[in-house]
PDB file of C-alpha atoms in Angstrom:
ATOM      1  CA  UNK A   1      -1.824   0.355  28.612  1.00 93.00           C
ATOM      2  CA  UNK A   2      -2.481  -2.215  31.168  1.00 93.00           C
ATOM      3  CA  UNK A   3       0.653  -4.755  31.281  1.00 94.00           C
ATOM      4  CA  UNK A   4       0.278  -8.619  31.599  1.00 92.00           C
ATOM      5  CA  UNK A   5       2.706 -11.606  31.627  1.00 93.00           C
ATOM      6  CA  UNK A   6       0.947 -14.666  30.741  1.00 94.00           C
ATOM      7  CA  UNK A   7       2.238 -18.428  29.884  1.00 94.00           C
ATOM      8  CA  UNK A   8       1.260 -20.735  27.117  1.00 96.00           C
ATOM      9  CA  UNK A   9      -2.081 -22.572  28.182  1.00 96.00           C
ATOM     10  CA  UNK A  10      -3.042 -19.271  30.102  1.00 96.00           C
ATOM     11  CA  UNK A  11      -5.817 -16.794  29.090  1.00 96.00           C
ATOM     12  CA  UNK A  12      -7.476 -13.487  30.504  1.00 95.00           C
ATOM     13  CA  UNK A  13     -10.835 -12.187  29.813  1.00 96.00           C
ATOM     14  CA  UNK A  14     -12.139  -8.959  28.681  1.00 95.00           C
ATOM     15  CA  UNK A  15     -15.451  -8.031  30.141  1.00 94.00           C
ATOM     16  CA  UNK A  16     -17.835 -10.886  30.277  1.00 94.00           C
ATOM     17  CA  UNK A  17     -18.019 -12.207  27.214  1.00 95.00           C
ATOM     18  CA  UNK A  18     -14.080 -12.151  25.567  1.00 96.00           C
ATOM     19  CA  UNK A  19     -11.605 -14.880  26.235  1.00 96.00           C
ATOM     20  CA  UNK A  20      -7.844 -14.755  24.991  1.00 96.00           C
ATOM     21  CA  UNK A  21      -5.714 -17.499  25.446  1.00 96.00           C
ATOM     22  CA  UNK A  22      -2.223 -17.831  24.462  1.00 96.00           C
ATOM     23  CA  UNK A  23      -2.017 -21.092  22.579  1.00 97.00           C
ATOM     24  CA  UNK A  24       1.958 -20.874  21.761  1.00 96.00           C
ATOM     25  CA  UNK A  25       4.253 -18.379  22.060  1.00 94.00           C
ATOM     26  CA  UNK A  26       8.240 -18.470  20.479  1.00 93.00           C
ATOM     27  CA  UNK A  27      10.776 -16.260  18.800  1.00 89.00           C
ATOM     28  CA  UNK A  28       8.169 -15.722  15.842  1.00 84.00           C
ATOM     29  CA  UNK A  29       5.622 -14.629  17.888  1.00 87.00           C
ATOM     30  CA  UNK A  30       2.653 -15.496  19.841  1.00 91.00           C
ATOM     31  CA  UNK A  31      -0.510 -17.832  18.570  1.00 94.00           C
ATOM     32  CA  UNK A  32      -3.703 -16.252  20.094  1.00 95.00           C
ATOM     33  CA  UNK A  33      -6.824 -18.104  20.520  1.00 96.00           C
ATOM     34  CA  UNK A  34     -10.032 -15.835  21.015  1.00 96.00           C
ATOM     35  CA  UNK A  35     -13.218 -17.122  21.956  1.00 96.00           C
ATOM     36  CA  UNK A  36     -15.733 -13.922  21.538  1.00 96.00           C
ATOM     37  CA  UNK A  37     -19.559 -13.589  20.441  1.00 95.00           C
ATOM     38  CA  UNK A  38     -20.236 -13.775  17.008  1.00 93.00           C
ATOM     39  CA  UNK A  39     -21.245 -10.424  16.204  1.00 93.00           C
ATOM     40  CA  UNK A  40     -17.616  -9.067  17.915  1.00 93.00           C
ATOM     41  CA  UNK A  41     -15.167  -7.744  14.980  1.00 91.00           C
ATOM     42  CA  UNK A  42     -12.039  -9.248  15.415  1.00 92.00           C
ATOM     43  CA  UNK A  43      -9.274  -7.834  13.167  1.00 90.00           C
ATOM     44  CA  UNK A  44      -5.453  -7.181  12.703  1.00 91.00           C
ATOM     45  CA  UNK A  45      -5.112  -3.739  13.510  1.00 93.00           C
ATOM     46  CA  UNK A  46      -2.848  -3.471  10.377  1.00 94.00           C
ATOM     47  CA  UNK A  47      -6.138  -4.238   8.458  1.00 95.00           C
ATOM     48  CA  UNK A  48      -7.616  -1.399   9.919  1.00 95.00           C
ATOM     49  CA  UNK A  49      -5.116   1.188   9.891  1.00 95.00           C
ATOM     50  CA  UNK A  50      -4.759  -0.211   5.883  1.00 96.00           C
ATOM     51  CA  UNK A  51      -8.699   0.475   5.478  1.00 96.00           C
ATOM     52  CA  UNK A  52      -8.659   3.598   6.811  1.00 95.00           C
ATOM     53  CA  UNK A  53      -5.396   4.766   5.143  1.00 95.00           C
ATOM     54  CA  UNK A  54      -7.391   3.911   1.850  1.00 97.00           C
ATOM     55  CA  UNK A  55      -9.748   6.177   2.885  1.00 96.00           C
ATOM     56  CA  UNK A  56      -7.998   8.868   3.256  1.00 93.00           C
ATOM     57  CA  UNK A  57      -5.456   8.097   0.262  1.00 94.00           C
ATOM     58  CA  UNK A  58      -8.886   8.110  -1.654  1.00 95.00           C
ATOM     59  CA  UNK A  59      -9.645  11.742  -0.388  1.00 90.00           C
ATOM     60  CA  UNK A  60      -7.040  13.013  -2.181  1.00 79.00           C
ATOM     61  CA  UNK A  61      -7.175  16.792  -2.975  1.00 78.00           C
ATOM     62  CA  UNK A  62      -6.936  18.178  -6.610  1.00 80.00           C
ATOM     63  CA  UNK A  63      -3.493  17.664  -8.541  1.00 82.00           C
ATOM     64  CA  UNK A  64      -2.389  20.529  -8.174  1.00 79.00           C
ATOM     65  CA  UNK A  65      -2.259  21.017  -4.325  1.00 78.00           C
ATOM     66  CA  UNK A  66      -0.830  17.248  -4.353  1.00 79.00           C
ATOM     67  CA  UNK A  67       2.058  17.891  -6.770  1.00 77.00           C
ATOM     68  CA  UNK A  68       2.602  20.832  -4.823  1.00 76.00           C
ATOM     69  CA  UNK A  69       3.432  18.539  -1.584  1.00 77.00           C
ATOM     70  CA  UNK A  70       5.373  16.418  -3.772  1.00 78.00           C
ATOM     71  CA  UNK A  71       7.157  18.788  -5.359  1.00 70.00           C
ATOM     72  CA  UNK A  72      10.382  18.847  -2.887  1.00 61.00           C
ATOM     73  CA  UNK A  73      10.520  14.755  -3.369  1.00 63.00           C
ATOM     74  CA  UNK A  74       9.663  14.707  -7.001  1.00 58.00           C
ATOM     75  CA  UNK A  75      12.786  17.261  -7.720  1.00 53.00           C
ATOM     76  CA  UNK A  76      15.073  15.487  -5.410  1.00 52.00           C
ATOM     77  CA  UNK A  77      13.789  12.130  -7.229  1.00 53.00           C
ATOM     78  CA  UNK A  78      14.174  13.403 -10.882  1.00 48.00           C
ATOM     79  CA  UNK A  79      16.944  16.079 -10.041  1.00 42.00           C
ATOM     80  CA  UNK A  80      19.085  14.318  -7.671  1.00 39.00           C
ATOM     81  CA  UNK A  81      22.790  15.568  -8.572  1.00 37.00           C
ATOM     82  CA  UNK A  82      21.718  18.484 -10.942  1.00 37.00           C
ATOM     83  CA  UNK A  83      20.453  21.159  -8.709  1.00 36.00           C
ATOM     84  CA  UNK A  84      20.787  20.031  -4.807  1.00 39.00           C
ATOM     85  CA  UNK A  85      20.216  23.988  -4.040  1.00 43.00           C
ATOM     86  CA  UNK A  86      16.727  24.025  -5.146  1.00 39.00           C
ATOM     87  CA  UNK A  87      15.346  21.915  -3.346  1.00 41.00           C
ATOM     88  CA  UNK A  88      13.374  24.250  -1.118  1.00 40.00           C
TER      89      UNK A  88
ATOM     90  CA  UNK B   1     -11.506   0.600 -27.604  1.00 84.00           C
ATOM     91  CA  UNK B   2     -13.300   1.128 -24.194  1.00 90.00           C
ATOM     92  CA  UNK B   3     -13.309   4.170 -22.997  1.00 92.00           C
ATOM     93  CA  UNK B   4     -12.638   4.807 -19.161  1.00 92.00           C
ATOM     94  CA  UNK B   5     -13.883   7.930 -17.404  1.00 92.00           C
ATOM     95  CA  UNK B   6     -10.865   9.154 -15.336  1.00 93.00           C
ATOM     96  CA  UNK B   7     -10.851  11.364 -11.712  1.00 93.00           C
ATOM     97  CA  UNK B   8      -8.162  13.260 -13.224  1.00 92.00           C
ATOM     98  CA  UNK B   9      -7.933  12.884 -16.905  1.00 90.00           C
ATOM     99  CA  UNK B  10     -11.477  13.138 -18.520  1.00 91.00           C
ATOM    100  CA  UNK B  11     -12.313  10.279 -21.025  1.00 93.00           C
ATOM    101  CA  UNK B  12      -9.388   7.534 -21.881  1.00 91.00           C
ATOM    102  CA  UNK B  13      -8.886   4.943 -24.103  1.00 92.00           C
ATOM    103  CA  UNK B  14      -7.749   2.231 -22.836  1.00 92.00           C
ATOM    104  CA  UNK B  15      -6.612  -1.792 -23.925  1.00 89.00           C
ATOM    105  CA  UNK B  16      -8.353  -4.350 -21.534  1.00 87.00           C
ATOM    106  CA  UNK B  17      -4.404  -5.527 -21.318  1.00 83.00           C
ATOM    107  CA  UNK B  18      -3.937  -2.519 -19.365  1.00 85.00           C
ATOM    108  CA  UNK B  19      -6.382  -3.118 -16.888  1.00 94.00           C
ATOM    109  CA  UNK B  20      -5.138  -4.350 -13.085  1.00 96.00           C
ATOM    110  CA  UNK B  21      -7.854  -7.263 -11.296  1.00 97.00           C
ATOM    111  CA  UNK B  22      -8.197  -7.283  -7.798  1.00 97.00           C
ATOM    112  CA  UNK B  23     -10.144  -9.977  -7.345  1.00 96.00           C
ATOM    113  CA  UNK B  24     -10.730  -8.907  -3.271  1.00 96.00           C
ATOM    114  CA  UNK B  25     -10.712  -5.099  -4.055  1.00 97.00           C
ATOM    115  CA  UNK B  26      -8.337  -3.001  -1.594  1.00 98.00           C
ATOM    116  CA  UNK B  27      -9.565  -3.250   2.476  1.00 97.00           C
ATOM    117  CA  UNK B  28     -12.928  -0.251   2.947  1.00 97.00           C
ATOM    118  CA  UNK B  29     -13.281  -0.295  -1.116  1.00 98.00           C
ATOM    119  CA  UNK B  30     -13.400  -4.868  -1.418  1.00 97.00           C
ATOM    120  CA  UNK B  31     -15.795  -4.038  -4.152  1.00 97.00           C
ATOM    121  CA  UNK B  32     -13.163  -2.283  -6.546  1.00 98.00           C
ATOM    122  CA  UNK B  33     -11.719  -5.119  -8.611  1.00 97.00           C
ATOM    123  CA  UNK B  34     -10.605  -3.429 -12.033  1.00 97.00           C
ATOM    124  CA  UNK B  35      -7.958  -0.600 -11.940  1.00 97.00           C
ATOM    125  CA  UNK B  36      -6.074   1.376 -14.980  1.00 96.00           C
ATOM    126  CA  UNK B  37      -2.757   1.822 -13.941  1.00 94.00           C
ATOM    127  CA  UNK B  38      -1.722   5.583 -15.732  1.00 93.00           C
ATOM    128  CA  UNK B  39       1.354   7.168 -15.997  1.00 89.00           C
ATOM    129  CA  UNK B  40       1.737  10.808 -17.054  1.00 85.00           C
ATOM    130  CA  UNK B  41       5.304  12.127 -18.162  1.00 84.00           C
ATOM    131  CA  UNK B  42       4.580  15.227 -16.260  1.00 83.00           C
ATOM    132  CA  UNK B  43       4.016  13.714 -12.571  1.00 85.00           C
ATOM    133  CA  UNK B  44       6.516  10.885 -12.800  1.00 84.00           C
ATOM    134  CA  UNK B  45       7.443   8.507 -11.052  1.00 88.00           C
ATOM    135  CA  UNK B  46       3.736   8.618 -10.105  1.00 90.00           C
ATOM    136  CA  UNK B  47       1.070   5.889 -10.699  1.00 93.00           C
ATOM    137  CA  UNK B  48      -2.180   6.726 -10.714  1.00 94.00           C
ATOM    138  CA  UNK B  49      -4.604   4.149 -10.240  1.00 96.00           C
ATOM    139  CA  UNK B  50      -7.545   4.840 -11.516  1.00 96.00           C
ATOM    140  CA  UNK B  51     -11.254   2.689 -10.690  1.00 97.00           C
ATOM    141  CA  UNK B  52     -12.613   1.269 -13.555  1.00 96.00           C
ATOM    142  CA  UNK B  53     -15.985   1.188 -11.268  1.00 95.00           C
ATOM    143  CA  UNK B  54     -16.028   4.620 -10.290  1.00 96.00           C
ATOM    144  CA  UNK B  55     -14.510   7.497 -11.832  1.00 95.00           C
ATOM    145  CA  UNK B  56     -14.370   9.295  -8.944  1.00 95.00           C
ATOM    146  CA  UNK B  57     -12.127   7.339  -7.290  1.00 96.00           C
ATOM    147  CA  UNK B  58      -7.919   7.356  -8.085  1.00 96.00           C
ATOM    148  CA  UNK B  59      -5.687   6.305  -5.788  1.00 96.00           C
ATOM    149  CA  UNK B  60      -2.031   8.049  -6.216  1.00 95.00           C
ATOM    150  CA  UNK B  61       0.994   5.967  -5.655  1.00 96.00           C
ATOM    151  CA  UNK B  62       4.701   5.472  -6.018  1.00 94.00           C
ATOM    152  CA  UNK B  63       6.862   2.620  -6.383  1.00 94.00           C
ATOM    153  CA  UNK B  64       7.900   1.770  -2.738  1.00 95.00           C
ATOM    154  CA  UNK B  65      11.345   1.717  -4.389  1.00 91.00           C
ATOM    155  CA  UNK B  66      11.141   5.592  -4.880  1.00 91.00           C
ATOM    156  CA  UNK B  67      10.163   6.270  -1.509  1.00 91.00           C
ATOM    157  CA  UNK B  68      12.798   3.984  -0.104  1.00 91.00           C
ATOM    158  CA  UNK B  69      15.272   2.149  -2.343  1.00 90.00           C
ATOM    159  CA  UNK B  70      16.024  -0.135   0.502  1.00 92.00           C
ATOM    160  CA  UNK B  71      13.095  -1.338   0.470  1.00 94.00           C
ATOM    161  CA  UNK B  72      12.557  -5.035   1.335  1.00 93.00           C
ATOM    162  CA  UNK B  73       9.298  -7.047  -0.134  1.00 93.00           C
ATOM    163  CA  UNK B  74       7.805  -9.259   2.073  1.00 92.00           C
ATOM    164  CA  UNK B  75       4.219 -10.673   0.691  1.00 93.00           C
ATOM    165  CA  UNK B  76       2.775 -13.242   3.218  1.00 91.00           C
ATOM    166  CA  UNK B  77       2.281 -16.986   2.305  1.00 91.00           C
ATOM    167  CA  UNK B  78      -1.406 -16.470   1.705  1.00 92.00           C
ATOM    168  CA  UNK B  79      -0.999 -13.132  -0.247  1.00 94.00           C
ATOM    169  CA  UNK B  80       2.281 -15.345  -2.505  1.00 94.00           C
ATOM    170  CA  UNK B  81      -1.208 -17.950  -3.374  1.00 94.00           C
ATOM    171  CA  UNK B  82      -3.846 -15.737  -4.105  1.00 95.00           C
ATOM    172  CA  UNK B  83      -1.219 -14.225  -6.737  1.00 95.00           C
ATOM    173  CA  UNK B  84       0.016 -17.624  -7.853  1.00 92.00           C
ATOM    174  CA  UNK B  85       3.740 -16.167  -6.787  1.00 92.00           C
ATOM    175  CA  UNK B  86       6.349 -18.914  -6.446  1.00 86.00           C
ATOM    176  CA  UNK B  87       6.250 -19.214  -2.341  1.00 83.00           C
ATOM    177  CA  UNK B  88       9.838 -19.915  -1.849  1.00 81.00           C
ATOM    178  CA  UNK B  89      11.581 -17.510  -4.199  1.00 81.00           C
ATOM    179  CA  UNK B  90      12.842 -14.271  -3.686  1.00 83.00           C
ATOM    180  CA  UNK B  91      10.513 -11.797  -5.531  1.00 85.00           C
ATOM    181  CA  UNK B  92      11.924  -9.758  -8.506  1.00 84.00           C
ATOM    182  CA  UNK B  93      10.746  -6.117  -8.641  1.00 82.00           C
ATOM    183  CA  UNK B  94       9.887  -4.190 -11.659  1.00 81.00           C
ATOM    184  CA  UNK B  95      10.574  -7.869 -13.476  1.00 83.00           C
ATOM    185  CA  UNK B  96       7.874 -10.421 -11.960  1.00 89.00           C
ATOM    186  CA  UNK B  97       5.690  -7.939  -9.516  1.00 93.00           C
ATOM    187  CA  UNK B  98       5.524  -4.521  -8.930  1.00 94.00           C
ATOM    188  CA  UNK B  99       5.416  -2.929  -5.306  1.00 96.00           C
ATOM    189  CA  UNK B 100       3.279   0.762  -5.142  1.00 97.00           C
ATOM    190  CA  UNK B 101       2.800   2.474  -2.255  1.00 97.00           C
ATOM    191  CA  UNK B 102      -0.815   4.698  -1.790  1.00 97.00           C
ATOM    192  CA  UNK B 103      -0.223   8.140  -1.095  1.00 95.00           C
ATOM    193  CA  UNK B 104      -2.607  10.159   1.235  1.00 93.00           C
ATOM    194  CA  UNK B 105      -2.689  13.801   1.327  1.00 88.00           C
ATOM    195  CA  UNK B 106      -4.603  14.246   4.846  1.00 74.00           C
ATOM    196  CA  UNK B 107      -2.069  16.652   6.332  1.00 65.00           C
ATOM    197  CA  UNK B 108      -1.566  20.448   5.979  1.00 62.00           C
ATOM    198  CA  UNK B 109       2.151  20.378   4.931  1.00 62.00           C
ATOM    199  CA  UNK B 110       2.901  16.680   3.674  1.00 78.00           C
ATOM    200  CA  UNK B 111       1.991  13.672   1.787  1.00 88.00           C
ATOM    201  CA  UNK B 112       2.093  10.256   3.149  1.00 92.00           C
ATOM    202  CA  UNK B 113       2.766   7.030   2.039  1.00 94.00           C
ATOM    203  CA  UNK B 114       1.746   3.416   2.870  1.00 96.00           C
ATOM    204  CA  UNK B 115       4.884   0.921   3.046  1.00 97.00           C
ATOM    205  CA  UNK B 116       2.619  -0.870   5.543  1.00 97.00           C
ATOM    206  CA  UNK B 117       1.038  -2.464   2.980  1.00 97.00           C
ATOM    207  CA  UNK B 118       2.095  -1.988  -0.462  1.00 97.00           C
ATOM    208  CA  UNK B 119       0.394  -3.245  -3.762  1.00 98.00           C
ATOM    209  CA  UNK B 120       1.916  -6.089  -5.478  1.00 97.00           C
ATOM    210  CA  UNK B 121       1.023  -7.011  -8.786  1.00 96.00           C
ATOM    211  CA  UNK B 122       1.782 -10.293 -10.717  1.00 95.00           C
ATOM    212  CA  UNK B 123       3.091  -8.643 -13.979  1.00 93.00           C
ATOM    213  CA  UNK B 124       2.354 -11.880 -15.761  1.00 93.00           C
ATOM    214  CA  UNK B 125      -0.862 -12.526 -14.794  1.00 94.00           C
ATOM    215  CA  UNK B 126      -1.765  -8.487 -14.117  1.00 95.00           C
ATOM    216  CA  UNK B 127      -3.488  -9.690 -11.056  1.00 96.00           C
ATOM    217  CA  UNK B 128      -2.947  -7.281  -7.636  1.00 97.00           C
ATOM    218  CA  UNK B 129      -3.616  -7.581  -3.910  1.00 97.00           C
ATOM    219  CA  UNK B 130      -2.896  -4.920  -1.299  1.00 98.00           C
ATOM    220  CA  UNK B 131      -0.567  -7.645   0.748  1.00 97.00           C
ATOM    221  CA  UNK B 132      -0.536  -6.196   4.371  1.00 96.00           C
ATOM    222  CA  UNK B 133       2.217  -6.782   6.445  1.00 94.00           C
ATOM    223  CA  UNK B 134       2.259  -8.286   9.444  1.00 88.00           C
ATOM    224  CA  UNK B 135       6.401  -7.664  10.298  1.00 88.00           C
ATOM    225  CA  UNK B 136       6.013  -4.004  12.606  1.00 87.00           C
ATOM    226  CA  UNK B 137       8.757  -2.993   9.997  1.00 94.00           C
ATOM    227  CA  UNK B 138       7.262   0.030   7.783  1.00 96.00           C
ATOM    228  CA  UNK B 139       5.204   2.791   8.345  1.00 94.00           C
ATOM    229  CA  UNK B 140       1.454   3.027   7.189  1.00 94.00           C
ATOM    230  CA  UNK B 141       2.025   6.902   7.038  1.00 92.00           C
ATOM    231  CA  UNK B 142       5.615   7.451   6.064  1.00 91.00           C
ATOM    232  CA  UNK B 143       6.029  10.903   5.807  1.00 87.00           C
ATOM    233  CA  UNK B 144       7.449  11.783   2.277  1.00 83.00           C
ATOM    234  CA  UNK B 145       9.505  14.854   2.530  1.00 61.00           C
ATOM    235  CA  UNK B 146      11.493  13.350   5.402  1.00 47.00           C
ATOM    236  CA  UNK B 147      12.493  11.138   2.396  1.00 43.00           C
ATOM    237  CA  UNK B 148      13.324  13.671   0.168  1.00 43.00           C
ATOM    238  CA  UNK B 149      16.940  13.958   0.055  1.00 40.00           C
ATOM    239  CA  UNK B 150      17.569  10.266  -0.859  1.00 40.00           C
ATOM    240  CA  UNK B 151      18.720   9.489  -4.454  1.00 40.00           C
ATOM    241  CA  UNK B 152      16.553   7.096  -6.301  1.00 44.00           C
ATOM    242  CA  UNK B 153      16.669   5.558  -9.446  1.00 42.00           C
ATOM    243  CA  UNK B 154      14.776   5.370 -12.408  1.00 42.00           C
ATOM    244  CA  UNK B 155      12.454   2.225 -12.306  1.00 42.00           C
ATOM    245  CA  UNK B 156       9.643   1.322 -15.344  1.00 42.00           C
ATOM    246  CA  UNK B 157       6.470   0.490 -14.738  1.00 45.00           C
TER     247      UNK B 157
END
């Protein structure tokens, strides 16, 4: 990952067409200004890592093999004092 | 009674006071806005939440609580609006919303949960959101057996 230190009132650019400017920057965080074309996604990447998780979490195999990966966690969660030795 | 088609269990009847709105779906499915929350005695504490739209698709979840009962809420300003939460106040779980993680079942060994970005639901106005957030402070894929060993409560639905 390419490393840069910028100030408030500073920007970089990304290719030809992508401008980043850091508007404020505190404790909180950093305010980003982004000039970019129109037709250039610009997204949190928690969005996408949440639309894609979806995805998968909407794949989600029959019941059976899923209980079956739950199964350690759902005895430990129903079970917890009553039989610590099975849980594997 | 309406009758729901289910992913997992055939034909249900169902009260339109048990249906979930999301009125701007969950992010790569924004056109799913109605969801049955079901509970079976037999895989609890799972939640299975079930499309009214399409019967194919049910999304398995747990109460973040179960996965981690130290879990902290944090629902962003705009998410506290579009569910007409109090913005100021400290939210009450299980009481005023209710917090489920998605589980995904992509890997060989393990199943994964979502404490990225949790579902909160209004329980008085039944209304959900998936509220992403922002804070770097959960996991989008926590790993559930590395959870295993921790104690959790009961919690309702």
């Amino acid at each position: 990952m390419l490393v840069l230190r910028r100030r408030v009132g500073e920007s970089l650019l990304i290719g030809d067409e992508i401008e980043i400017e850091i508007l404020d920057a505190n404790q909180q965080g950093a305010k980003i200004g982004i000039r970019a074309p129109r037709e250039t996604l610009v997204l949190r990447k928690e969005l996408k890592l949440t639309a894609q998780q979806n995805t998968t979490a909407a794949e989600a195999p029959p019941l059976a093999d899923c209980e079956h990966k739950l199964k350690n966690f759902r005895r430990t969660a129903q079970e917890p004092s009553l039989r610590p030795d099975k849980q594997n | 009674m309406p009758v729901a088609q289910t992913k997992y269990f055939g034909c249900l009847d169902y009260s339109p006071e048990s249906v979930f709105d999301f009125p701007a779906g969950l992010p790569a499915f924004e056109n799913q806005d109605q969801f049955l929350f079901l509970e079976a005695q037999q895989y609890a504490p799972l939640v299975f939440l079930q499309s009214l739209r399409t019967p194919g698709l049910c999304f398995l979840a747990l109460p973040v609580q179960v996965i981690d009962p130290n879990y902290e809420l944090a629902v962003s300003e705009e998410d506290r609006r579009a569910l007409a939460l109090d913005p100021a106040r400290q939210l009450v779980q299980g009481v005023e919303v209710l917090a489920l993680a998605l589980l995904s079942f992509g890997g060989e060994t393990s199943a994964s949960a979502n404490l990225m970005a949790p579902i909160i639901v209004n329980l008085a106005t039944r209304r959900a959101l998936q509220a992403i957030r922002w804070d770097a402070r959960y996991s989008h894929q926590q790993a559930i057996p590395a959870l295993a060993a921790r104690r959790t409560e009961d919690r309702a639905c």
